[in-house]
Amino acid sequence: MRILFVVWPMAAHLYPIVPLARAFQAAGHETRVASHPALVEEITDAGLSAVPVGTPDTMPPLSQVGDYVLPEEERDRLAKAFNVTGADEHAWFMFSYFALAGTRIFHSPGDWDGGAIPGTDHLVDIARAWEPDLVLWDMWPAAAIAARVTGAAHARFLWGPDYCGWARQRYLRLGKAEWTGQPDPLAQAVTEAARRHGVTVDDELLLGQLTLDPTPAVLRLDTPAPTVSMRRVPYTGADVMPEWLHERPQRPRVAVSLGMSGREYASNGALVTKLLQMVADLDIEVVATLNEVQLTGQRVPDNVRALDYVPFNQLLPTCSAIVHHGGSGTVMAAAAHRVPQLIEAEGLESATYAPYVLRHGAGLTLDHKRQSADVMRARLLRVLHEPSFRAGADALHAEWLTMPSPREVVPVLDALTRRHRSRG
């Protein structure tokens, strides 16, 4: 069987699919990963075959994604039409600001002649040439268009809560266009690309014939998509293991990570300053994965080892705690390695994942804007020294293990392919 992964071009979207791609390979299947040329090096570094979609000249750079965010006035109008209330505001923000812009950027005709839509046209050409049996995709419904054109089965894989599925469900339940007065914004984003290739826009095109969801069941959003759970097995790249990681640390080791994606958009200067003040002079060893921009103008304490990058699978097994931004990948990596967590309240995904960690007793939150460095330090010391947090991390790990592994999901996708593939 041939499986084509289509990945939105950021490491945070590539990393969750690497264990699944390897599971397919171990089962004897062929895999390729298609994405923007900007992601090719990271795909090949993961040991996977990369297929560039277009060229840097024909595909919009990721730096332009902000141009595809709906104007605030339009988002506010849609929020009223969708009857968004306080309980829905985070999901609405994640959909209307991030997910929708991420979809629109690669489905827009732009200024190309003849109505060309490079993000879709190139994917269709790739699928026609290789003829995959199954297409797996995230935030790139053009992959579903390519699957329809070539008769392949297709499914989505998620990196976090299903914000697109939530928005689609919201639209359907509120009465479609008759109630809102306009088309579904998710459907509208891909309609022109679908029409260009003679494909109908429906729930299956927008949400896949199946959705692989790594989100713990308690955190899932209401969605019309048929869903299968899949454990998020941590992968954050590969590198030569540093010699200092071979030995057990002499003092409690604390990891500090603010995520890979955030580096593209912000230096987190005030947060970095407060975190470094928090750990200064403590009898601990801190490993902070911060890049040069994030460390500009900062005073790095003697007990902090600042590194641009180190894979979590190498670092976390040696750690007594991790301080981070609340991203889904980091939360689940800490859960996989039984590490208590301190989560910064301002993080983009903290509103979703911090309460989940707290309910298990596996950590605490920090708020660098409202708490002093002394208050933050006291919270860190609690997580390091109170046994209940280690017990909570064990409970989180046990729940993580109940979700099916990527290897267990392969037969499910094989059955989906046999059911939906429309050729040969």
CSV table of C-alpha atoms in Angstrom, one decimal:
chain,number,residue,atom,x,y,z
A,1,MET,CA,0.0,0.0,0.0
A,2,ARG,CA,1.2,3.5,-0.8
A,3,ILE,CA,0.5,6.2,1.8
A,4,LEU,CA,1.0,9.9,1.0
A,5,PHE,CA,1.2,12.2,4.1
A,6,VAL,CA,0.4,15.9,3.4
A,7,VAL,CA,1.7,18.1,6.2
A,8,TRP,CA,1.2,21.8,6.9
A,9,PRO,CA,4.8,23.1,6.8
A,10,MET,CA,5.9,23.4,10.4
A,11,ALA,CA,7.8,21.0,12.5
A,12,ALA,CA,4.9,21.0,15.1
A,13,HIS,CA,2.7,19.4,12.3
A,14,LEU,CA,5.4,17.0,11.0
A,15,TYR,CA,6.5,15.5,14.2
A,16,PRO,CA,3.2,13.9,15.3
A,17,ILE,CA,3.0,11.9,12.1
A,18,VAL,CA,6.6,10.5,12.1
A,19,PRO,CA,5.8,7.5,14.4
A,20,LEU,CA,2.8,6.7,12.3
A,21,ALA,CA,4.8,6.8,9.1
A,22,ARG,CA,7.4,4.5,10.6
A,23,ALA,CA,4.6,2.2,11.8
A,24,PHE,CA,3.4,2.0,8.2
A,25,GLN,CA,7.0,1.3,6.9
A,26,ALA,CA,7.5,-1.4,9.6
A,27,ALA,CA,4.3,-3.1,8.2
A,28,GLY,CA,5.8,-3.1,4.7
A,29,HIS,CA,4.0,-0.1,3.2
A,30,GLU,CA,5.5,2.7,1.1
A,31,THR,CA,5.3,6.2,2.5
A,32,ARG,CA,6.0,9.7,1.2
A,33,VAL,CA,5.5,13.1,2.8
A,34,ALA,CA,4.4,16.1,0.7
A,35,SER,CA,4.7,19.6,1.9
A,36,HIS,CA,5.9,23.1,1.2
A,37,PRO,CA,9.6,23.1,0.1
A,38,ALA,CA,10.4,24.9,3.4
A,39,LEU,CA,9.8,21.6,5.3
A,40,VAL,CA,11.8,19.3,3.0
A,41,GLU,CA,14.9,19.2,5.1
A,42,GLU,CA,13.1,18.4,8.3
A,43,ILE,CA,11.2,15.6,6.6
A,44,THR,CA,14.3,14.0,5.3
A,45,ASP,CA,16.0,14.4,8.7
A,46,ALA,CA,13.2,12.3,10.1
A,47,GLY,CA,14.2,9.5,7.7
A,48,LEU,CA,11.2,10.0,5.5
A,49,SER,CA,10.9,10.6,1.7
A,50,ALA,CA,10.0,14.2,1.0
A,51,VAL,CA,8.0,15.4,-2.0
A,52,PRO,CA,8.1,19.2,-2.4
A,53,VAL,CA,4.8,20.8,-3.3
A,54,GLY,CA,5.7,23.4,-5.8
A,55,THR,CA,8.7,25.6,-5.5
A,56,PRO,CA,9.7,28.5,-3.3
A,57,ASP,CA,8.6,30.7,-6.2
A,58,THR,CA,5.2,29.3,-6.7
A,59,MET,CA,4.2,28.6,-3.0
A,60,PRO,CA,3.6,31.4,-0.6
A,61,PRO,CA,6.2,31.6,2.2
A,62,LEU,CA,5.0,30.9,5.7
A,63,SER,CA,5.9,34.5,6.7
A,64,GLN,CA,2.8,35.5,4.7
A,65,VAL,CA,0.3,33.4,6.6
A,66,GLY,CA,-0.8,36.6,8.6
A,67,ASP,CA,-2.1,38.0,5.3
A,68,TYR,CA,-4.7,35.2,5.2
A,69,VAL,CA,-6.1,35.9,8.6
A,70,LEU,CA,-9.7,37.2,8.3
A,71,PRO,CA,-10.0,40.9,9.2
A,72,GLU,CA,-11.0,41.4,12.8
A,73,GLU,CA,-14.3,43.0,11.7
A,74,GLU,CA,-15.1,39.9,9.7
A,75,ARG,CA,-14.2,37.6,12.5
A,76,ASP,CA,-16.3,39.5,14.9
A,77,ARG,CA,-19.3,39.4,12.5
A,78,LEU,CA,-18.8,35.6,12.1
A,79,ALA,CA,-18.6,35.2,15.9
A,80,LYS,CA,-22.0,36.8,16.3
A,81,ALA,CA,-23.5,34.6,13.5
A,82,PHE,CA,-22.0,31.5,15.1
A,83,ASN,CA,-23.4,32.6,18.5
A,84,VAL,CA,-19.9,32.3,20.1
A,85,THR,CA,-20.2,32.7,23.9
A,86,GLY,CA,-17.5,32.7,26.7
A,87,ALA,CA,-17.2,29.0,26.8
A,88,ASP,CA,-16.5,28.9,23.0
A,89,GLU,CA,-14.2,31.8,22.7
A,90,HIS,CA,-10.9,29.9,22.8
A,91,ALA,CA,-12.0,27.3,20.2
A,92,TRP,CA,-13.4,30.1,18.0
A,93,PHE,CA,-10.1,32.1,18.3
A,94,MET,CA,-8.0,29.0,17.4
A,95,PHE,CA,-10.3,28.3,14.4
A,96,SER,CA,-10.9,31.8,13.1
A,97,TYR,CA,-7.4,33.1,13.6
A,98,PHE,CA,-5.0,30.2,13.1
A,99,ALA,CA,-6.7,27.2,11.6
A,100,LEU,CA,-8.6,29.1,9.0
A,101,ALA,CA,-5.6,31.2,7.9
A,102,GLY,CA,-3.5,28.0,7.7
A,103,THR,CA,-6.1,26.6,5.4
A,104,ARG,CA,-6.6,29.7,3.2
A,105,ILE,CA,-3.0,30.3,2.5
A,106,PHE,CA,-2.6,27.1,0.4
A,107,HIS,CA,-6.0,27.2,-1.3
A,108,SER,CA,-6.0,30.7,-2.7
A,109,PRO,CA,-5.5,31.4,-6.4
A,110,GLY,CA,-3.4,34.4,-5.6
A,111,ASP,CA,-2.1,36.2,-8.7
A,112,TRP,CA,-1.5,33.2,-10.9
A,113,ASP,CA,-2.7,33.1,-14.5
A,114,GLY,CA,-5.5,30.8,-15.6
A,115,GLY,CA,-6.9,30.5,-12.1
A,116,ALA,CA,-4.0,28.3,-10.9
A,117,ILE,CA,-3.9,27.3,-7.3
A,118,PRO,CA,-0.4,26.0,-6.7
A,119,GLY,CA,-1.1,24.4,-3.3
A,120,THR,CA,-3.8,22.3,-4.9
A,121,ASP,CA,-2.7,21.8,-8.5
A,122,HIS,CA,0.7,20.5,-7.5
A,123,LEU,CA,-0.7,18.1,-5.0
A,124,VAL,CA,-3.1,16.7,-7.6
A,125,ASP,CA,-0.2,16.3,-10.0
A,126,ILE,CA,1.8,14.4,-7.3
A,127,ALA,CA,-1.1,12.1,-6.5
A,128,ARG,CA,-1.7,11.4,-10.2
A,129,ALA,CA,1.9,10.5,-10.7
A,130,TRP,CA,2.4,8.3,-7.7
A,131,GLU,CA,-1.2,7.0,-7.3
A,132,PRO,CA,-1.3,6.6,-3.5
A,133,ASP,CA,-3.8,4.2,-2.0
A,134,LEU,CA,-4.3,6.4,1.1
A,135,VAL,CA,-3.8,10.2,1.7
A,136,LEU,CA,-3.3,11.4,5.2
A,137,TRP,CA,-3.5,15.2,5.8
A,138,ASP,CA,-3.8,18.0,8.2
A,139,MET,CA,-5.0,21.6,7.6
A,140,TRP,CA,-4.6,21.0,3.9
A,141,PRO,CA,-8.0,19.9,2.3
A,142,ALA,CA,-6.3,20.1,-1.1
A,143,ALA,CA,-5.0,16.7,-0.2
A,144,ALA,CA,-8.6,15.4,0.0
A,145,ILE,CA,-9.2,17.0,-3.4
A,146,ALA,CA,-6.2,15.1,-4.8
A,147,ALA,CA,-7.5,11.9,-3.2
A,148,ARG,CA,-10.9,12.3,-4.8
A,149,VAL,CA,-9.4,13.0,-8.2
A,150,THR,CA,-7.2,9.9,-8.1
A,151,GLY,CA,-9.5,7.5,-6.2
A,152,ALA,CA,-7.5,7.2,-3.0
A,153,ALA,CA,-8.9,6.9,0.4
A,154,HIS,CA,-8.1,9.8,2.7
A,155,ALA,CA,-8.1,10.7,6.4
A,156,ARG,CA,-7.1,13.6,8.6
A,157,PHE,CA,-4.6,13.5,11.4
A,158,LEU,CA,-4.8,16.2,14.1
A,159,TRP,CA,-2.0,17.9,16.1
A,160,GLY,CA,-4.4,19.1,18.8
A,161,PRO,CA,-8.1,19.7,19.3
A,162,ASP,CA,-10.3,19.6,16.2
A,163,TYR,CA,-11.0,23.3,15.7
A,164,CYS,CA,-12.0,22.9,12.1
A,165,GLY,CA,-14.4,20.0,12.9
A,166,TRP,CA,-15.8,22.1,15.8
A,167,ALA,CA,-16.5,25.1,13.5
A,168,ARG,CA,-18.1,22.9,10.9
A,169,GLN,CA,-20.4,21.3,13.5
A,170,ARG,CA,-21.2,24.7,14.8
A,171,TYR,CA,-22.2,25.9,11.4
A,172,LEU,CA,-24.3,22.8,10.6
A,173,ARG,CA,-26.2,23.0,14.0
A,174,LEU,CA,-27.0,26.6,13.6
A,175,GLY,CA,-28.8,26.1,10.4
A,176,LYS,CA,-26.2,26.5,7.6
A,177,ALA,CA,-26.4,29.5,5.3
A,178,GLU,CA,-30.1,30.0,6.0
A,179,TRP,CA,-29.3,31.0,9.6
A,180,THR,CA,-25.9,32.6,9.3
A,181,GLY,CA,-26.6,34.4,6.0
A,182,GLN,CA,-23.3,33.3,4.4
A,183,PRO,CA,-21.4,30.1,3.5
A,184,ASP,CA,-19.4,28.1,6.0
A,185,PRO,CA,-16.0,29.9,6.2
A,186,LEU,CA,-14.1,26.6,6.2
A,187,ALA,CA,-16.0,25.4,3.1
A,188,GLN,CA,-15.6,28.8,1.5
A,189,ALA,CA,-11.8,28.6,1.9
A,190,VAL,CA,-11.6,25.5,-0.3
A,191,THR,CA,-14.5,25.9,-2.7
A,192,GLU,CA,-12.6,27.5,-5.5
A,193,ALA,CA,-9.8,24.9,-5.4
A,194,ALA,CA,-12.4,22.1,-5.3
A,195,ARG,CA,-14.4,23.5,-8.2
A,196,ARG,CA,-11.2,23.8,-10.3
A,197,HIS,CA,-10.8,20.0,-10.1
A,198,GLY,CA,-14.4,19.1,-10.4
A,199,VAL,CA,-14.8,18.1,-6.7
A,200,THR,CA,-17.8,18.7,-4.5
A,201,VAL,CA,-17.3,20.3,-1.1
A,202,ASP,CA,-18.9,18.3,1.6
A,203,ASP,CA,-18.1,17.1,5.2
A,204,GLU,CA,-16.0,14.2,3.9
A,205,LEU,CA,-13.8,16.6,1.8
A,206,LEU,CA,-13.4,19.1,4.7
A,207,LEU,CA,-13.0,16.6,7.6
A,208,GLY,CA,-11.8,13.4,5.9
A,209,GLN,CA,-13.3,9.9,5.7
A,210,LEU,CA,-11.7,9.4,9.1
A,211,THR,CA,-9.9,11.6,11.7
A,212,LEU,CA,-7.0,10.4,13.8
A,213,ASP,CA,-7.1,12.3,17.1
A,214,PRO,CA,-4.3,12.4,19.6
A,215,THR,CA,-6.2,14.6,22.0
A,216,PRO,CA,-7.3,12.9,25.3
A,217,ALA,CA,-11.0,12.2,25.1
A,218,VAL,CA,-11.9,14.7,27.9
A,219,LEU,CA,-10.4,17.5,25.8
A,220,ARG,CA,-12.1,16.8,22.5
A,221,LEU,CA,-14.4,19.2,20.8
A,222,ASP,CA,-17.8,18.4,19.4
A,223,THR,CA,-17.3,17.5,15.7
A,224,PRO,CA,-19.2,15.6,13.0
A,225,ALA,CA,-16.0,13.8,11.9
A,226,PRO,CA,-15.8,10.0,12.5
A,227,THR,CA,-12.8,9.8,14.9
A,228,VAL,CA,-10.2,7.2,16.0
A,229,SER,CA,-7.9,7.8,18.9
A,230,MET,CA,-4.2,7.5,18.4
A,231,ARG,CA,-1.6,8.0,21.1
A,232,ARG,CA,0.8,10.9,20.5
A,233,VAL,CA,4.2,9.2,20.6
A,234,PRO,CA,6.7,11.9,21.3
A,235,TYR,CA,9.1,12.7,18.4
A,236,THR,CA,10.9,16.0,18.3
A,237,GLY,CA,13.7,15.3,15.9
A,238,ALA,CA,16.9,13.4,16.1
A,239,ASP,CA,20.5,14.4,17.0
A,240,VAL,CA,23.7,13.0,18.4
A,241,MET,CA,23.2,12.5,22.1
A,242,PRO,CA,25.3,14.9,24.1
A,243,GLU,CA,27.9,13.3,26.4
A,244,TRP,CA,26.5,15.2,29.4
A,245,LEU,CA,23.2,13.4,29.0
A,246,HIS,CA,24.8,9.9,29.4
A,247,GLU,CA,25.2,10.4,33.2
A,248,ARG,CA,22.6,10.8,35.9
A,249,PRO,CA,22.4,14.5,37.0
A,250,GLN,CA,23.9,15.3,40.4
A,251,ARG,CA,21.1,17.8,41.1
A,252,PRO,CA,17.4,17.9,40.0
A,253,ARG,CA,17.3,18.7,36.3
A,254,VAL,CA,14.6,21.0,35.0
A,255,ALA,CA,13.8,21.4,31.3
A,256,VAL,CA,12.6,24.8,30.1
A,257,SER,CA,11.0,24.9,26.6
A,258,LEU,CA,8.8,27.5,24.9
A,259,GLY,CA,8.1,25.4,21.8
A,260,MET,CA,9.5,25.4,18.3
A,261,SER,CA,6.6,27.2,16.6
A,262,GLY,CA,6.7,30.2,18.8
A,263,ARG,CA,10.2,31.0,17.7
A,264,GLU,CA,8.9,32.0,14.3
A,265,TYR,CA,6.7,34.8,15.6
A,266,ALA,CA,8.0,36.0,19.0
A,267,SER,CA,11.1,36.1,21.1
A,268,ASN,CA,9.1,35.8,24.4
A,269,GLY,CA,11.5,38.3,25.9
A,270,ALA,CA,9.6,39.2,29.1
A,271,LEU,CA,8.7,35.6,29.8
A,272,VAL,CA,12.3,34.4,29.2
A,273,THR,CA,13.6,37.0,31.6
A,274,LYS,CA,11.1,36.0,34.4
A,275,LEU,CA,11.9,32.3,33.9
A,276,LEU,CA,15.6,32.9,34.2
A,277,GLN,CA,15.1,34.9,37.4
A,278,MET,CA,12.9,32.1,38.7
A,279,VAL,CA,15.6,29.5,38.5
A,280,ALA,CA,18.6,31.7,39.4
A,281,ASP,CA,20.6,30.5,42.5
A,282,LEU,CA,18.5,27.4,43.0
A,283,ASP,CA,20.3,24.1,43.7
A,284,ILE,CA,19.1,22.6,40.4
A,285,GLU,CA,20.4,22.1,36.9
A,286,VAL,CA,18.4,23.8,34.2
A,287,VAL,CA,18.4,22.9,30.5
A,288,ALA,CA,16.7,25.7,28.5
A,289,THR,CA,16.1,25.1,24.8
A,290,LEU,CA,16.1,28.8,23.8
A,291,ASN,CA,17.6,30.2,20.6
A,292,GLU,CA,19.8,33.1,20.1
A,293,VAL,CA,17.0,35.6,19.5
A,294,GLN,CA,15.2,34.5,22.8
A,295,LEU,CA,18.5,34.9,24.7
A,296,THR,CA,19.4,38.3,23.3
A,297,GLY,CA,19.9,40.8,26.2
A,298,GLN,CA,19.3,38.1,28.8
A,299,ARG,CA,21.5,37.3,31.8
A,300,VAL,CA,21.8,33.5,31.9
A,301,PRO,CA,22.4,32.2,35.5
A,302,ASP,CA,25.3,29.8,36.1
A,303,ASN,CA,23.0,26.9,36.7
A,304,VAL,CA,21.4,27.2,33.3
A,305,ARG,CA,22.6,25.3,30.3
A,306,ALA,CA,21.1,27.2,27.3
A,307,LEU,CA,20.8,25.2,24.1
A,308,ASP,CA,19.1,25.9,20.8
A,309,TYR,CA,17.8,22.4,20.7
A,310,VAL,CA,17.9,19.0,22.2
A,311,PRO,CA,15.3,16.2,21.5
A,312,PHE,CA,12.8,15.6,24.3
A,313,ASN,CA,13.4,11.9,24.0
A,314,GLN,CA,17.0,12.4,25.1
A,315,LEU,CA,16.4,15.1,27.7
A,316,LEU,CA,13.1,14.4,29.5
A,317,PRO,CA,14.1,10.9,30.9
A,318,THR,CA,16.7,12.7,32.9
A,319,CYS,CA,14.4,15.5,34.2
A,320,SER,CA,12.6,16.0,37.5
A,321,ALA,CA,10.3,18.7,36.0
A,322,ILE,CA,9.6,20.7,32.9
A,323,VAL,CA,8.6,24.3,32.5
A,324,HIS,CA,6.8,25.1,29.2
A,325,HIS,CA,4.3,27.0,27.2
A,326,GLY,CA,1.4,24.5,27.3
A,327,GLY,CA,1.7,23.2,23.8
A,328,SER,CA,0.1,19.9,23.0
A,329,GLY,CA,3.3,18.2,21.9
A,330,THR,CA,5.2,19.2,25.0
A,331,VAL,CA,2.4,18.3,27.4
A,332,MET,CA,2.1,14.8,25.9
A,333,ALA,CA,5.9,14.3,25.7
A,334,ALA,CA,6.0,15.1,29.4
A,335,ALA,CA,3.2,12.7,30.0
A,336,ALA,CA,5.0,10.0,28.1
A,337,HIS,CA,8.1,10.4,30.2
A,338,ARG,CA,6.3,10.8,33.6
A,339,VAL,CA,7.7,14.3,34.2
A,340,PRO,CA,5.8,16.8,36.4
A,341,GLN,CA,4.9,20.1,34.6
A,342,LEU,CA,4.8,23.8,35.2
A,343,ILE,CA,2.8,25.5,32.5
A,344,GLU,CA,2.9,29.2,31.6
A,345,ALA,CA,-0.7,30.5,31.6
A,346,GLU,CA,-0.2,32.8,28.6
A,347,GLY,CA,0.7,30.0,26.2
A,348,LEU,CA,-1.5,29.6,23.1
A,349,GLU,CA,-2.8,26.1,24.1
A,350,SER,CA,-2.5,26.5,27.8
A,351,ALA,CA,-6.3,27.2,28.2
A,352,THR,CA,-6.8,23.6,26.9
A,353,TYR,CA,-4.0,21.6,28.4
A,354,ALA,CA,-3.2,23.3,31.7
A,355,PRO,CA,-6.5,22.3,33.3
A,356,TYR,CA,-6.0,18.8,32.1
A,357,VAL,CA,-2.6,18.5,33.7
A,358,LEU,CA,-3.9,20.1,36.9
A,359,ARG,CA,-6.8,17.7,37.1
A,360,HIS,CA,-4.4,14.8,37.2
A,361,GLY,CA,-2.3,16.6,39.9
A,362,ALA,CA,0.7,16.4,37.5
A,363,GLY,CA,1.8,20.1,37.8
A,364,LEU,CA,1.0,23.7,38.4
A,365,THR,CA,0.6,26.9,36.3
A,366,LEU,CA,2.7,30.0,36.2
A,367,ASP,CA,1.7,33.5,35.2
A,368,HIS,CA,4.8,35.6,34.5
A,369,LYS,CA,2.6,38.8,34.1
A,370,ARG,CA,0.9,38.5,37.4
A,371,GLN,CA,3.4,36.5,39.6
A,372,SER,CA,6.7,37.6,40.9
A,373,ALA,CA,9.8,35.5,40.3
A,374,ASP,CA,9.7,34.5,44.0
A,375,VAL,CA,6.1,33.2,43.6
A,376,MET,CA,7.1,31.3,40.5
A,377,ARG,CA,10.2,29.9,42.2
A,378,ALA,CA,8.0,28.6,45.1
A,379,ARG,CA,5.8,26.8,42.6
A,380,LEU,CA,8.8,25.2,40.9
A,381,LEU,CA,10.1,24.0,44.2
A,382,ARG,CA,6.7,22.5,45.1
A,383,VAL,CA,6.6,20.5,41.8
A,384,LEU,CA,10.2,19.3,42.4
A,385,HIS,CA,9.9,18.2,46.0
A,386,GLU,CA,6.2,17.3,46.7
A,387,PRO,CA,5.7,13.6,45.9
A,388,SER,CA,2.1,14.2,44.8
A,389,PHE,CA,3.2,15.8,41.6
A,390,ARG,CA,5.3,12.7,40.6
A,391,ALA,CA,2.2,10.6,41.4
A,392,GLY,CA,0.1,12.8,39.2
A,393,ALA,CA,2.6,12.5,36.4
A,394,ASP,CA,2.4,8.7,36.7
A,395,ALA,CA,-1.4,9.0,36.4
A,396,LEU,CA,-1.2,11.1,33.3
A,397,HIS,CA,1.3,8.6,31.8
A,398,ALA,CA,-1.1,5.7,32.6
A,399,GLU,CA,-4.0,7.5,30.8
A,400,TRP,CA,-1.7,8.2,27.8
A,401,LEU,CA,-1.0,4.5,27.6
A,402,THR,CA,-4.7,3.7,27.2
A,403,MET,CA,-4.8,5.3,23.8
A,404,PRO,CA,-4.0,3.1,20.8
A,405,SER,CA,-0.4,3.3,19.5
A,406,PRO,CA,0.4,4.2,15.9
A,407,ARG,CA,1.1,0.6,15.2
A,408,GLU,CA,-2.4,-0.4,16.4
A,409,VAL,CA,-3.9,2.3,14.1
A,410,VAL,CA,-2.3,0.9,10.9
A,411,PRO,CA,-4.8,-1.9,10.5
A,412,VAL,CA,-7.7,0.6,11.0
A,413,LEU,CA,-6.4,2.7,8.2
A,414,ASP,CA,-5.7,-0.4,6.0
A,415,ALA,CA,-9.4,-1.3,6.4
A,416,LEU,CA,-10.5,2.3,5.6
A,417,THR,CA,-8.4,2.1,2.4
A,418,ARG,CA,-9.9,-1.1,1.3
A,419,ARG,CA,-13.4,0.3,1.9
A,420,HIS,CA,-12.9,3.7,0.2
A,421,ARG,CA,-10.3,3.3,-2.5
A,422,SER,CA,-12.1,3.5,-5.8
A,423,ARG,CA,-9.6,1.9,-8.2
A,424,GLY,CA,-7.9,-1.4,-8.8
